[in-house]
Coordinates of C-alpha atoms and ligand atoms in Angstrom, one line a residue:
M1 CA 72.3 94.9 79.4
Q2 CA 69.4 95.2 77.3
F3 CA 66.1 93.1 78.0
R4 CA 65.6 90.7 75.1
P5 CA 62.1 88.8 76.0
S6 CA 62.6 85.1 75.0
L7 CA 60.5 83.6 71.9
I8 CA 58.8 81.8 74.6
T9 CA 57.9 84.5 76.9
K10 CA 56.6 86.6 74.0
L11 CA 54.2 83.3 72.8
T12 CA 52.8 82.9 76.5
F13 CA 52.3 86.9 76.9
A14 CA 50.2 87.3 73.7
T15 CA 48.4 83.8 74.2
S16 CA 47.5 85.0 77.7
L17 CA 46.0 88.5 76.9
I18 CA 44.2 87.2 73.8
L19 CA 42.7 83.9 76.4
I20 CA 42.1 86.9 79.3
G21 CA 40.3 88.8 76.4
F22 CA 38.3 86.3 75.1
M23 CA 37.1 84.9 78.3
G24 CA 36.4 87.9 80.0
L25 CA 34.1 88.7 77.5
L26 CA 32.1 85.2 77.4
D27 CA 32.1 85.8 81.1
Y28 CA 30.0 88.8 81.1
I29 CA 27.9 87.6 78.4
N30 CA 27.6 84.7 80.9
L31 CA 27.0 86.3 83.8
K32 CA 24.6 89.1 82.1
N33 CA 22.4 85.8 80.9
F34 CA 22.5 84.3 83.9
R35 CA 21.2 87.7 85.5
N36 CA 18.5 87.8 83.1
V37 CA 17.5 84.0 83.1
M38 CA 17.3 84.6 87.4
I39 CA 15.1 87.8 86.9
E40 CA 13.0 85.9 84.7
Y41 CA 12.7 83.2 87.2
A42 CA 11.9 85.6 90.2
V43 CA 9.3 87.7 87.6
A44 CA 7.5 84.3 87.3
N45 CA 7.6 83.7 91.6
A46 CA 6.6 87.4 91.8
D47 CA 3.6 86.2 89.4
Q48 CA 2.8 83.3 90.7
V49 CA 2.6 84.8 94.4
A50 CA 0.0 87.4 93.0
E51 CA -2.2 84.7 91.4
I52 CA -1.8 83.0 94.7
I53 CA -3.2 86.0 96.3
S54 CA -5.8 86.7 93.8
Q55 CA -7.1 83.0 94.1
S56 CA -6.9 83.1 98.0
T57 CA -8.9 86.6 98.4
Y58 CA -11.5 85.9 95.7
D59 CA -13.9 84.6 98.2
A60 CA -13.4 87.7 100.6
M61 CA -13.6 90.0 97.4
M62 CA -17.3 88.6 96.0
K63 CA -18.1 89.1 99.7
N64 CA -16.6 92.4 100.1
D65 CA -15.3 91.4 103.5
K66 CA -12.5 93.8 103.4
A67 CA -11.5 93.3 106.9
S68 CA -10.5 89.5 105.9
L69 CA -9.2 90.5 102.6
Y70 CA -6.7 93.1 104.0
Q71 CA -5.9 90.2 106.8
M72 CA -5.3 87.5 104.3
I73 CA -3.1 89.8 102.4
G74 CA -0.9 91.2 105.3
R75 CA -0.3 87.6 106.4
I76 CA 1.0 86.8 102.8
A77 CA 2.8 90.1 102.9
R78 CA 4.8 88.9 106.0
S79 CA 6.2 86.0 104.6
N80 CA 10.1 86.6 104.2
D81 CA 10.8 87.7 100.7
I82 CA 7.9 89.8 100.4
E83 CA 8.7 93.5 100.7
H84 CA 5.2 95.0 100.5
I85 CA 2.0 94.2 98.9
R86 CA -0.4 97.2 98.1
L87 CA -3.8 97.3 96.9
I88 CA -4.7 100.6 94.6
D89 CA -7.9 101.2 93.1
R90 CA -8.8 102.9 89.5
E91 CA -8.4 106.4 91.1
G92 CA -5.4 105.9 92.3
R93 CA -5.9 105.5 95.9
V94 CA -4.4 102.7 97.7
A95 CA -7.0 101.0 99.5
F96 CA -4.5 98.5 101.4
S97 CA -0.7 98.8 102.0
S98 CA 1.0 96.5 104.0
V99 CA 4.3 98.7 104.6
A100 CA 2.3 101.5 106.7
E101 CA -1.7 101.5 107.7
E102 CA -1.5 105.0 107.1
E103 CA -0.9 104.9 103.3
A104 CA -4.5 103.8 103.0
G105 CA -6.4 106.4 101.3
T106 CA -3.4 108.5 99.9
V107 CA -3.4 108.8 96.1
V108 CA -0.5 107.6 93.8
G109 CA -0.1 109.9 90.2
K110 CA 0.3 107.6 87.4
S111 CA 3.8 108.6 87.2
A112 CA 4.5 106.7 90.2
E113 CA 6.9 104.1 89.7
M114 CA 4.5 100.9 89.7
C115 CA 1.8 102.9 87.9
A116 CA 4.4 104.4 84.7
M117 CA 5.0 101.2 83.1
C118 CA 1.5 100.6 81.8
H119 CA 0.7 104.7 81.9
K120 CA 3.3 105.6 79.8
T121 CA 1.2 106.0 77.2
H122 CA -2.5 107.9 76.7
N123 CA -4.3 104.4 76.5
P124 CA -2.7 101.9 79.7
R125 CA -1.5 99.0 78.8
V126 CA -3.8 96.4 80.2
D127 CA -3.1 92.7 78.7
T128 CA 1.0 93.2 78.8
S129 CA 3.2 90.3 79.7
T130 CA 4.4 89.8 83.3
M131 CA 8.0 91.3 82.2
N132 CA 6.7 94.2 81.2
R133 CA 4.7 94.7 84.5
S134 CA 7.9 94.0 86.2
R135 CA 10.9 96.1 87.4
I136 CA 13.6 96.4 89.7
Y137 CA 14.3 99.6 92.1
R138 CA 15.9 100.3 95.2
T139 CA 13.6 101.2 98.5
A140 CA 14.5 104.2 100.4
D141 CA 16.9 102.0 103.1
G142 CA 19.1 100.8 99.3
K143 CA 17.5 97.5 99.1
E144 CA 17.3 96.1 95.6
V145 CA 13.7 94.6 94.9
L146 CA 11.9 93.4 91.9
G147 CA 8.1 95.1 91.5
L148 CA 5.5 93.6 90.1
T149 CA 1.9 95.1 89.2
K150 CA -1.0 93.0 88.8
A151 CA -4.3 94.2 87.1
I152 CA -7.4 93.2 89.1
Y153 CA -9.8 92.6 86.2
N154 CA -14.0 93.2 86.5
Q155 CA -15.6 89.8 87.3
P156 CA -18.7 89.3 86.3
G157 CA -19.8 88.5 89.9
C158 CA -18.3 92.1 90.9
S159 CA -21.1 94.4 89.2
T160 CA -23.6 92.0 89.6
G161 CA -23.3 91.5 93.2
A162 CA -26.3 92.7 95.5
C163 CA -23.0 94.5 98.0
H164 CA -21.4 95.9 95.1
F165 CA -21.1 99.3 93.1
H166 CA -18.3 98.2 90.3
R167 CA -19.4 99.1 86.7
S168 CA -19.7 96.5 84.5
D169 CA -18.0 98.7 81.6
H170 CA -14.8 98.9 83.8
R171 CA -12.8 96.1 82.9
V172 CA -9.7 96.6 85.4
L173 CA -10.9 97.6 88.8
G174 CA -7.6 98.2 90.1
V175 CA -4.1 97.2 90.5
M176 CA -1.9 94.7 93.0
D177 CA 1.1 95.8 93.5
I178 CA 3.9 93.6 94.9
A179 CA 7.6 94.1 95.8
I180 CA 9.7 91.1 96.2
S181 CA 13.5 90.7 97.6
I182 CA 16.0 89.8 95.3
K183 CA 18.5 89.8 98.1
N184 CA 18.5 85.3 97.8
L185 CA 19.1 86.5 93.8
Q186 CA 21.7 88.4 94.2
Q187 CA 23.8 86.3 96.5
K188 CA 23.0 83.5 94.2
S189 CA 24.3 85.5 91.3
H190 CA 27.1 87.0 93.5
E191 CA 28.2 83.1 94.5
Y192 CA 27.9 82.1 90.6
R193 CA 29.7 85.2 89.7
M194 CA 32.3 84.1 91.7
Q195 CA 33.0 80.9 90.9
F196 CA 33.2 81.7 87.4
I197 CA 36.1 84.0 88.2
V198 CA 37.7 81.5 89.6
M199 CA 37.0 78.9 87.3
T200 CA 38.4 81.1 84.7
C201 CA 41.5 81.9 86.5
V202 CA 42.3 78.3 87.4
L203 CA 41.9 77.6 83.1
L204 CA 43.7 80.4 82.4
V205 CA 46.7 79.3 84.4
L206 CA 46.1 75.5 83.1
I207 CA 46.1 76.8 79.5
G208 CA 49.4 79.1 80.4
V209 CA 51.1 76.1 81.6
L210 CA 50.0 74.0 78.6
I211 CA 50.8 76.8 76.1
T212 CA 54.2 77.5 77.8
F213 CA 55.1 73.3 78.0
L214 CA 54.2 72.9 74.6
T215 CA 56.0 76.0 73.3
R216 CA 59.0 74.9 75.3
R217 CA 59.0 71.3 73.7
L218 CA 57.7 72.2 70.2
V219 CA 59.5 75.4 69.6
N220 CA 62.1 76.3 72.5
R221 CA 64.0 73.3 72.8
P222 CA 65.0 72.9 68.6
V223 CA 65.6 76.4 68.2
K224 CA 67.8 76.3 70.9
R225 CA 69.2 73.0 69.3
L226 CA 69.5 75.1 65.9
M227 CA 71.3 77.8 68.0
R228 CA 73.7 75.8 69.5
H229 CA 74.4 74.1 66.4
A230 CA 75.1 77.7 64.5
A231 CA 77.4 78.6 67.3
L232 CA 79.4 75.5 66.5
V233 CA 79.4 75.8 63.1
A234 CA 80.8 79.4 63.5
S235 CA 83.4 78.0 65.8
G236 CA 84.8 75.8 62.5
D237 CA 82.7 72.5 63.4
L238 CA 81.6 71.5 60.2
K239 CA 80.9 67.9 61.5
A240 CA 78.2 68.9 64.2
R241 CA 74.7 67.8 63.3
V242 CA 71.4 69.0 64.8
A243 CA 69.0 66.3 66.1
A244 CA 65.7 66.2 63.9
T245 CA 63.4 64.9 66.6
S246 CA 60.2 66.4 64.7
R247 CA 58.1 66.4 61.2
D248 CA 57.5 69.7 60.9
E249 CA 59.0 72.7 59.4
L250 CA 61.2 72.7 62.7
G251 CA 62.4 69.6 61.8
E252 CA 62.4 70.1 57.8
L253 CA 64.9 73.3 59.0
S254 CA 66.9 71.2 61.3
E255 CA 67.6 68.7 58.1
A256 CA 68.1 71.6 55.8
V257 CA 70.8 73.0 57.9
N258 CA 72.5 69.2 58.4
R259 CA 72.7 69.4 54.4
M260 CA 73.8 72.7 54.3
T261 CA 76.5 72.1 57.0
E262 CA 77.5 69.0 55.2
S263 CA 77.8 71.0 51.7
L264 CA 79.8 73.6 53.7
G265 CA 82.2 70.6 55.1
K266 CA 82.7 69.4 51.7
A267 CA 83.3 72.8 50.2
S268 CA 86.1 73.5 53.2
E269 CA 87.5 70.1 52.9
E270 CA 88.4 70.4 49.2
L271 CA 89.6 73.9 49.8
R272 CA 92.0 72.7 52.4
E273 CA 92.7 69.7 50.1
W274 CA 93.5 72.2 47.1
A275 CA 95.5 74.7 49.0
D276 CA 97.6 71.9 50.3
S277 CA 98.0 70.7 46.9
L278 CA 98.6 73.9 45.4
E279 CA 101.3 74.5 48.4
Q280 CA 102.9 71.4 47.5
K281 CA 102.4 72.3 43.8
V282 CA 104.6 75.5 44.3
E283 CA 106.8 73.8 46.3
E284 CA 107.7 71.2 43.9
R285 CA 107.6 73.9 41.2
S286 CA 110.2 75.9 43.0
R287 CA 112.4 73.2 43.3
E288 CA 112.3 72.0 40.0
I289 CA 113.0 75.4 39.1
Q290 CA 116.0 75.4 41.6
Q291 CA 117.4 72.2 39.7
M292 CA 116.7 73.4 36.3
E293 CA 118.8 76.7 37.2
A294 CA 121.6 74.6 38.6
Q295 CA 121.7 72.6 35.7
L296 CA 121.7 75.5 33.4
Q297 CA 124.8 77.1 35.2
R298 CA 126.5 73.8 35.1
S299 CA 125.8 73.2 31.9
E300 CA 127.0 76.8 31.1
R301 CA 130.1 76.0 33.3
L302 CA 130.7 72.6 31.0
A303 CA 130.6 74.1 27.7
A304 CA 132.9 76.9 28.8
L305 CA 135.0 74.6 30.2
G306 CA 134.5 71.8 27.5
N307 CA 136.1 74.4 24.8
L308 CA 138.8 75.3 27.2
V309 CA 139.2 71.5 27.5
A310 CA 139.0 70.9 23.6
G311 CA 141.7 73.3 23.0
I312 CA 144.3 72.2 25.6
A313 CA 143.7 68.3 24.7
H314 CA 144.3 68.5 21.2
E315 CA 147.3 70.5 21.9
I316 CA 149.0 68.0 24.1
N317 CA 147.4 65.1 22.3
N318 CA 149.9 65.6 19.7
P319 CA 153.2 66.0 21.6
L320 CA 152.1 63.3 23.9
T321 CA 151.7 61.0 20.8
G322 CA 155.0 62.1 19.8
V323 CA 156.6 61.5 23.6
L324 CA 154.7 57.8 23.5
L325 CA 155.9 57.0 20.1
Y326 CA 159.7 57.6 20.6
A327 CA 160.0 56.1 24.5
S328 CA 158.6 53.0 22.5
I329 CA 161.3 53.0 19.9
L330 CA 163.8 53.4 22.8
N331 CA 162.4 50.8 24.8
T332 CA 163.0 48.2 21.7
D333 CA 166.0 49.7 21.1
K334 CA 169.2 47.4 21.8
R335 CA 171.4 50.0 22.4
L336 CA 169.2 50.8 26.0
E337 CA 170.9 49.6 28.7
A338 CA 169.3 47.0 30.8
A339 CA 169.5 49.3 33.9
L340 CA 167.3 51.8 31.8
K341 CA 164.8 49.6 30.5
P342 CA 162.2 49.8 34.1
D343 CA 162.6 53.8 34.1
M344 CA 161.7 53.1 30.3
E345 CA 158.9 51.5 30.5
R346 CA 157.5 53.8 33.6
I347 CA 157.9 56.5 31.0
I348 CA 155.9 54.8 28.7
S349 CA 153.2 53.7 31.3
E350 CA 152.7 57.3 32.6
T351 CA 152.5 58.9 29.3
R352 CA 149.9 56.1 28.2
R353 CA 148.3 57.4 31.6
C354 CA 148.2 60.9 30.4
A355 CA 147.0 59.9 27.0
D356 CA 144.1 57.8 28.5
I357 CA 143.6 61.3 30.6
V358 CA 143.2 63.6 27.5
K359 CA 141.4 61.2 25.4
Q360 CA 139.0 61.3 28.7
L361 CA 138.8 65.2 28.3
L362 CA 138.3 65.2 24.5
E363 CA 135.3 62.9 25.2
F364 CA 134.3 65.3 27.6
S365 CA 134.6 68.4 25.3
R366 CA 133.6 66.8 22.5
E367 CA 130.1 66.1 23.8
A368 CA 129.5 63.3 20.9
V369 CA 126.2 63.6 19.4
P370 CA 123.9 60.7 20.9
R371 CA 122.8 58.2 18.2
K372 CA 119.2 57.5 19.5
E373 CA 117.4 54.2 19.3
S374 CA 115.1 52.4 21.6
F375 CA 116.5 49.7 23.4
S376 CA 115.8 47.8 27.0
I377 CA 117.6 49.2 29.8
E378 CA 117.7 45.6 31.5
T379 CA 120.0 44.3 28.5
V380 CA 122.4 47.6 28.9
L381 CA 122.4 47.0 32.9
E382 CA 122.8 43.4 32.5
K383 CA 125.7 43.7 29.9
V384 CA 127.7 46.1 32.4
M385 CA 127.1 44.0 35.2
D386 CA 128.7 41.2 33.8
L387 CA 131.5 43.1 33.2
F388 CA 132.1 44.2 36.9
H389 CA 131.3 40.8 37.9
Q390 CA 134.8 39.6 36.5
L391 CA 136.9 42.3 38.3
P392 CA 138.2 41.2 41.5
G393 CA 137.0 44.2 43.4
F394 CA 133.7 43.5 42.8
H395 CA 133.7 40.3 44.5
T396 CA 132.6 41.6 48.3
I397 CA 130.0 43.5 46.7
T398 CA 126.4 42.2 46.5
V399 CA 124.0 43.0 44.1
N400 CA 120.3 43.4 44.1
K401 CA 118.5 43.6 41.2
R402 CA 114.9 44.8 40.8
Y403 CA 113.5 45.5 37.1
D404 CA 109.6 46.6 36.8
R405 CA 107.8 44.2 34.7
G406 CA 107.0 45.4 31.3
L407 CA 109.5 47.7 31.5
P408 CA 109.1 49.8 27.9
Q409 CA 112.2 50.5 26.2
I410 CA 113.9 53.6 26.5
Y411 CA 115.0 56.1 23.8
A412 CA 118.7 57.0 24.0
D413 CA 122.4 56.2 22.9
P414 CA 122.8 52.4 24.3
N415 CA 126.9 53.1 24.0
Q416 CA 126.7 56.2 25.9
I417 CA 124.0 55.3 28.5
Q418 CA 126.5 52.0 29.1
Q419 CA 129.2 54.8 29.8
V420 CA 127.2 56.3 32.2
F421 CA 126.4 53.1 34.4
V422 CA 130.1 52.0 34.2
N423 CA 131.2 55.5 35.7
L424 CA 128.4 54.9 38.2
F425 CA 129.9 51.4 39.0
I426 CA 132.9 52.4 39.5
N427 CA 132.3 55.2 41.6
A428 CA 130.4 52.7 43.7
G429 CA 132.9 50.3 43.9
H430 CA 135.4 53.1 45.3
A431 CA 133.2 53.9 48.0
M432 CA 132.8 50.3 49.4
P433 CA 136.1 49.3 49.2
D434 CA 135.3 47.0 52.1
G435 CA 132.2 45.4 50.1
G436 CA 128.6 46.1 50.6
N437 CA 125.2 46.2 48.9
L438 CA 124.7 47.7 45.7
S439 CA 120.7 47.5 44.5
I440 CA 119.8 48.4 40.9
I441 CA 116.1 49.3 40.5
A442 CA 114.2 50.5 37.3
S443 CA 111.0 51.2 37.1
R444 CA 108.6 53.2 35.3
S445 CA 107.5 56.9 36.4
G446 CA 104.1 57.9 37.3
D447 CA 103.3 59.5 33.9
G448 CA 104.8 56.7 32.0
A449 CA 106.8 59.0 30.3
F450 CA 110.1 57.4 31.7
V451 CA 112.1 54.7 33.3
R452 CA 114.0 55.8 36.1
T453 CA 117.0 53.8 37.3
E454 CA 118.3 53.8 40.6
I455 CA 121.7 53.0 41.5
A456 CA 122.3 52.7 45.1
D457 CA 125.4 51.6 47.1
T458 CA 126.0 51.3 51.2
G459 CA 129.4 53.1 50.9
C460 CA 131.1 56.2 52.4
G461 CA 128.3 58.7 51.4
I462 CA 128.9 62.0 50.1
P463 CA 129.3 65.1 52.1
E464 CA 126.7 68.0 52.0
E465 CA 129.2 70.5 50.6
N466 CA 130.6 67.9 48.1
L467 CA 126.8 67.1 46.9
Q468 CA 126.9 70.4 44.6
R469 CA 129.9 69.6 43.1
I470 CA 130.4 66.2 42.1
F471 CA 129.2 66.9 38.4
D472 CA 131.9 69.6 38.0
P473 CA 134.8 68.6 35.8
F474 CA 137.7 67.9 37.5
F475 CA 136.2 67.7 41.3
T476 CA 137.9 64.2 42.7
T477 CA 138.3 63.7 46.3
K478 CA 140.5 60.0 45.0
A479 CA 144.2 60.7 44.9
D480 CA 144.5 59.1 41.4
G481 CA 140.7 60.4 40.5
T482 CA 140.4 62.8 37.2
G483 CA 137.2 64.0 38.4
L484 CA 135.8 63.8 35.1
G485 CA 133.5 60.5 35.4
L486 CA 130.5 62.3 36.4
S487 CA 130.5 65.3 34.5
I488 CA 130.8 63.1 31.5
S489 CA 127.7 61.3 32.9
Y490 CA 125.8 64.2 33.5
G491 CA 126.2 65.7 30.2
I492 CA 125.8 62.3 28.0
V493 CA 122.2 61.9 30.3
E494 CA 121.4 65.6 29.4
N495 CA 122.2 65.0 25.4
N496 CA 120.0 62.1 25.5
G497 CA 117.2 63.9 26.9
G498 CA 117.2 62.5 30.7
R499 CA 118.3 63.5 33.5
I500 CA 120.6 62.9 36.6
E501 CA 120.4 63.3 40.4
V502 CA 122.3 61.9 43.7
E503 CA 121.0 61.6 47.1
S504 CA 123.4 60.7 49.8
V505 CA 123.7 60.5 53.7
V506 CA 127.4 60.1 54.7
G507 CA 128.3 57.0 56.5
K508 CA 124.7 55.2 55.2
G509 CA 125.4 55.2 51.2
T510 CA 125.0 57.3 47.6
T511 CA 121.8 56.3 45.2
F512 CA 122.0 58.0 41.6
I513 CA 118.8 58.5 39.9
I514 CA 119.0 58.4 36.1
T515 CA 115.8 59.2 34.5
L516 CA 115.5 58.6 30.7
P517 CA 112.5 59.1 28.3
V518 CA 110.5 56.2 26.9
N519 CA 110.0 55.7 23.1
G520 CA 107.3 57.3 22.1
E521 CA 105.8 54.0 20.4
N522 CA 105.8 51.7 22.7
T523 CA 104.7 53.9 25.7
G524 CA 101.5 51.8 25.9
A525 CA 100.1 54.8 27.3
Ligands
ADP601 P1 136.6 60.2 39.7 O1 136.0 59.2 40.4 O2 137.7 60.3 39.0 O3 136.8 61.1 41.6 P2 134.1 61.6 39.1 O4 133.7 62.1 38.8 O5 133.4 60.2 39.1 O6 135.9 61.3 39.2 O7 133.5 61.4 40.9 C1 133.7 62.8 41.6 C2 133.7 62.7 42.9 O8 132.6 62.2 43.6 C3 134.5 61.6 43.4 O9 135.9 61.6 43.8 C4 133.8 61.2 44.8 O10 134.5 62.0 45.8 C5 132.4 61.5 44.7 N1 131.5 60.5 44.2 C6 131.2 59.7 43.0 N2 130.0 58.6 43.3 C7 130.2 58.5 44.8 C8 129.7 57.3 45.1 N3 129.1 56.2 44.7 N4 130.4 57.4 46.8 C9 130.8 58.4 47.3 N5 131.5 59.1 46.6 C10 131.2 59.0 45.1

């Protein structure tokens, strides 16, 4: 797996590097300054020692008492920190050395390290600062020491004293060279450096911890929350939200992401609803198309049958009228034997039945042009119901009616529509020979352009295989049925711009739904 440093690691690493760089530079400058200050302090100290030596040896010098002068300087030189004290005269001859007695009398050149400071140029620097007269160097045994050279000036007493031989025009009589050990100074400097380094490291660790903690809290956590949220959204959870706990840019980003997720959720919801409704619409349309196709087929079949039936009925009607007429004449003839009378009456009644069937056939085939007008469906339904209430077969049937308030008038042929309801009521009565419930519900369709009438019975129901055939002419399951009632009703409803549908469950009942158009002027739409 490829190593991918986290944001926090990168930030901590970069900040630590910058911090280490800055603090290192700061430490370097600080330590350098500290050393300079220490050296200045040591030089001032050395100068003070030189001054003390000059002051305390003044009398011995005036008296030219060299023995006590050297003894005094030698005693001072034995002090802990003093490495050596030398007295060098104008000619560079060592008059006194605290290091070795043999040095006395030796001549030191102007290029010697203690002389070179002032004798760099042709004219020696006489009144120069203590810093210019000092130097740090290493002794033969490797010790680091601070050397200071102090000029011994010609005093009025030096050139006028009886014992003295110094010329009055000589301003400097010689120099005192003092070397002081800077071991203590180095020790202190080392301790200070160590303290400084330790403090810097502690500070670095503290700052590092603080930065890590703050970055984790202020950056890492919100970023991780955003990442988790993105993963949830990617997995399809568009209801997920990020908790925006801060008011900074990351807080604003969280809010923006929440807004984005919400919009995404809405869009996806709309898309789903749209897809659902599309699917539903496609299903509805397919169903409608199927129904229309079935209706068309049925209409074509009916039209073809209508022509055939019309021809046959017409042909049968004439002889049938003749048979009925002659049978009626014979029946009233006195010559007819009484014993034959019942048979003759039977011939007349059966012929009448045939005539009725032929009449129905003609009605079916004729497809009379509807005489449309606006009327209330309630009125027609009530009229038909009044008629049926008087029939003995309907006494065992309970009728429930529900008409919507303010139903608009429909626009159709009222006589034809009445015939349709008569046919449906007769069939409902036949389906419930032992009684039952007949519900009649009239309501306005969703778009307000139609009135829907449901006629539901609790009768025997129609088996699935018959449902497709009940509107076909001559389809009947009754012994004395003609199979014309529903096909005539179908033709009527269609001719009046409506639709007839059926729903049925065997053993539970059948519902016929008749949808008829509303009169365009009273739709109230
Ligand atoms: P007929 O009533 O002369 O049989 P129809 O065309 O009116 O002719 O009816 C055709 C067939 O449809 C009936 O024979 C019957 O099987 C069925 N049918 C019609 N209405 C109902 C109903 N309400 N309940 C059960 N079956 C019905």
